[in-house]
mmCIF file of C-alpha atoms in Angstrom:
data_model
loop_
_atom_site.group_PDB
_atom_site.id
_atom_site.type_symbol
_atom_site.label_atom_id
_atom_site.label_comp_id
_atom_site.label_asym_id
_atom_site.label_seq_id
_atom_site.Cartn_x
_atom_site.Cartn_y
_atom_site.Cartn_z
ATOM 1 C CA UNK L 1 113.072 -41.381 -164.398
ATOM 2 C CA UNK L 2 110.491 -43.886 -163.348
ATOM 3 C CA UNK L 3 109.865 -45.069 -159.839
ATOM 4 C CA UNK L 4 111.496 -48.511 -160.223
ATOM 5 C CA UNK L 5 114.960 -47.196 -161.087
ATOM 6 C CA UNK L 6 114.789 -44.538 -158.379
ATOM 7 C CA UNK L 7 113.701 -47.094 -155.777
ATOM 8 C CA UNK L 8 116.366 -49.560 -156.861
ATOM 9 C CA UNK L 9 119.000 -46.806 -156.686
ATOM 10 C CA UNK L 10 118.013 -45.707 -153.172
ATOM 11 C CA UNK L 11 117.819 -49.272 -151.849
ATOM 12 C CA UNK L 12 121.161 -50.140 -153.489
ATOM 13 C CA UNK L 13 122.953 -47.142 -151.999
ATOM 14 C CA UNK L 14 121.487 -47.845 -148.557
ATOM 15 C CA UNK L 15 122.354 -51.560 -148.693
ATOM 16 C CA UNK L 16 125.857 -50.894 -150.012
ATOM 17 C CA UNK L 17 126.472 -48.260 -147.349
ATOM 18 C CA UNK L 18 125.127 -50.566 -144.667
ATOM 19 C CA UNK L 19 127.450 -53.382 -145.754
ATOM 20 C CA UNK L 20 130.419 -50.994 -145.811
ATOM 21 C CA UNK L 21 129.505 -49.632 -142.365
ATOM 22 C CA UNK L 22 129.142 -53.133 -140.905
ATOM 23 C CA UNK L 23 132.590 -53.987 -142.244
ATOM 24 C CA UNK L 24 134.117 -50.859 -140.696
ATOM 25 C CA UNK L 25 132.397 -51.572 -137.356
ATOM 26 C CA UNK L 26 133.561 -55.184 -137.351
ATOM 27 C CA UNK L 27 130.034 -56.586 -137.629
ATOM 28 C CA UNK L 28 130.240 -60.006 -139.253
ATOM 29 C CA UNK L 29 127.932 -60.545 -142.208
ATOM 30 C CA UNK L 30 127.627 -63.716 -144.285
ATOM 31 C CA UNK L 31 130.601 -64.189 -146.608
ATOM 32 C CA UNK L 32 128.619 -63.794 -149.838
ATOM 33 C CA UNK L 33 127.254 -60.446 -148.623
ATOM 34 C CA UNK L 34 130.643 -59.157 -147.431
ATOM 35 C CA UNK L 35 132.577 -60.126 -150.540
ATOM 36 C CA UNK L 36 130.119 -60.083 -153.425
ATOM 37 C CA UNK L 37 126.959 -58.060 -152.841
ATOM 38 C CA UNK L 38 128.550 -54.617 -153.255
ATOM 39 C CA UNK L 39 130.148 -55.826 -156.507
ATOM 40 C CA UNK L 40 126.620 -56.606 -157.701
ATOM 41 C CA UNK L 41 125.319 -53.189 -156.579
ATOM 42 C CA UNK L 42 128.074 -50.916 -157.915
ATOM 43 C CA UNK L 43 127.361 -51.261 -161.634
ATOM 44 C CA UNK L 44 123.646 -50.348 -161.363
ATOM 45 C CA UNK L 45 124.478 -47.480 -158.977
ATOM 46 C CA UNK L 46 127.004 -46.037 -161.456
ATOM 47 C CA UNK L 47 124.733 -46.596 -164.463
ATOM 48 C CA UNK L 48 121.646 -45.071 -162.817
ATOM 49 C CA UNK L 49 123.724 -42.037 -161.833
ATOM 50 C CA UNK L 50 125.024 -41.727 -165.404
ATOM 51 C CA UNK L 51 121.510 -42.174 -166.794
ATOM 52 C CA UNK L 52 120.136 -39.390 -164.603
ATOM 53 C CA UNK L 53 122.942 -37.026 -165.624
ATOM 54 C CA UNK L 54 122.572 -37.878 -169.319
ATOM 55 C CA UNK L 55 118.797 -37.474 -169.269
ATOM 56 C CA UNK L 56 119.178 -34.118 -167.561
ATOM 57 C CA UNK L 57 121.982 -32.875 -169.824
ATOM 58 C CA UNK L 58 120.223 -33.975 -173.009
ATOM 59 C CA UNK L 59 116.784 -32.811 -171.792
ATOM 60 C CA UNK L 60 115.473 -36.203 -172.837
ATOM 61 C CA UNK L 61 113.607 -38.194 -170.198
ATOM 62 C CA UNK L 62 113.476 -41.219 -172.526
ATOM 63 C CA UNK L 63 117.230 -41.431 -173.143
ATOM 64 C CA UNK L 64 118.640 -44.901 -172.470
ATOM 65 C CA UNK L 65 122.087 -46.359 -172.022
ATOM 66 C CA UNK L 66 122.742 -48.932 -174.737
ATOM 67 C CA UNK L 67 123.490 -52.588 -174.129
ATOM 68 C CA UNK L 68 127.006 -52.092 -175.522
ATOM 69 C CA UNK L 69 127.679 -49.207 -173.113
ATOM 70 C CA UNK L 70 126.513 -51.357 -170.198
ATOM 71 C CA UNK L 71 128.709 -54.198 -171.424
ATOM 72 C CA UNK L 72 131.658 -51.802 -171.750
ATOM 73 C CA UNK L 73 131.286 -50.651 -168.137
ATOM 74 C CA UNK L 74 131.114 -54.247 -166.889
ATOM 75 C CA UNK L 75 134.241 -55.179 -168.848
ATOM 76 C CA UNK L 76 136.001 -52.010 -167.640
ATOM 77 C CA UNK L 77 135.248 -52.792 -163.982
ATOM 78 C CA UNK L 78 136.279 -56.416 -164.469
ATOM 79 C CA UNK L 79 139.614 -55.563 -166.046
ATOM 80 C CA UNK L 80 140.404 -52.711 -163.664
ATOM 81 C CA UNK L 81 139.383 -54.330 -160.367
ATOM 82 C CA UNK L 82 140.096 -57.976 -161.131
ATOM 83 C CA UNK L 83 143.188 -57.763 -163.330
ATOM 84 C CA UNK L 84 145.173 -54.517 -163.010
ATOM 85 C CA UNK L 85 144.623 -53.375 -159.420
ATOM 86 C CA UNK L 86 145.364 -56.788 -157.835
ATOM 87 C CA UNK L 87 148.757 -56.725 -159.591
ATOM 88 C CA UNK L 88 149.780 -53.451 -157.974
ATOM 89 C CA UNK L 89 147.794 -53.034 -154.746
ATOM 90 C CA UNK L 90 147.606 -55.586 -151.945
ATOM 91 C CA UNK L 91 144.116 -54.352 -151.003
ATOM 92 C CA UNK L 92 142.639 -55.880 -154.173
ATOM 93 C CA UNK L 93 142.305 -59.564 -154.976
ATOM 94 C CA UNK L 94 141.243 -61.120 -158.235
ATOM 95 C CA UNK L 95 138.031 -63.165 -158.060
ATOM 96 C CA UNK L 96 135.950 -64.563 -160.916
ATOM 97 C CA UNK L 97 132.762 -64.273 -158.833
ATOM 98 C CA UNK L 98 133.297 -60.508 -158.639
ATOM 99 C CA UNK L 99 133.211 -60.422 -162.431
ATOM 100 C CA UNK L 100 129.986 -62.439 -162.416
ATOM 101 C CA UNK L 101 128.500 -59.913 -159.980
ATOM 102 C CA UNK L 102 129.491 -56.929 -162.164
ATOM 103 C CA UNK L 103 127.780 -58.467 -165.183
ATOM 104 C CA UNK L 104 124.739 -59.561 -163.155
ATOM 105 C CA UNK L 105 124.354 -55.994 -161.872
ATOM 106 C CA UNK L 106 124.670 -54.692 -165.437
ATOM 107 C CA UNK L 107 121.980 -57.128 -166.594
ATOM 108 C CA UNK L 108 119.643 -56.068 -163.774
ATOM 109 C CA UNK L 109 120.130 -52.423 -164.763
ATOM 110 C CA UNK L 110 119.450 -53.263 -168.426
ATOM 111 C CA UNK L 111 116.184 -55.039 -167.531
ATOM 112 C CA UNK L 112 115.036 -52.270 -165.164
ATOM 113 C CA UNK L 113 115.870 -49.570 -167.708
ATOM 114 C CA UNK L 114 113.916 -51.372 -170.448
ATOM 115 C CA UNK L 115 110.982 -51.875 -168.085
ATOM 116 C CA UNK L 116 110.980 -48.173 -167.192
ATOM 117 C CA UNK L 117 111.047 -47.028 -170.829
ATOM 118 C CA UNK L 118 108.280 -49.445 -171.815
ATOM 119 C CA UNK L 119 105.870 -48.266 -169.101
#
């Protein structure tokens, strides 16, 4: 795996963890960071993890996750976290901007993955 995806993964995990920690400690962050930034980060974090496992298991360092698979994951997260879970658990609320963030994160992963295969 190339440096860009690894760097993006590490920074994403650190930022996401930092946002979560701030929330647990009661540290107020701007609204868009508190409510939307982790939704943007989660899809690339999951996809990079899957990509690493798939490349290792297939012994193919050039293996890529297809656009349709990325799209599927974004739709899955959108339906699960923005449709089903808010119906049954008070902790979850449905928000269209969350869906936008899932798909934006998927697009960023797609671009970074293509860039890493091309170089």
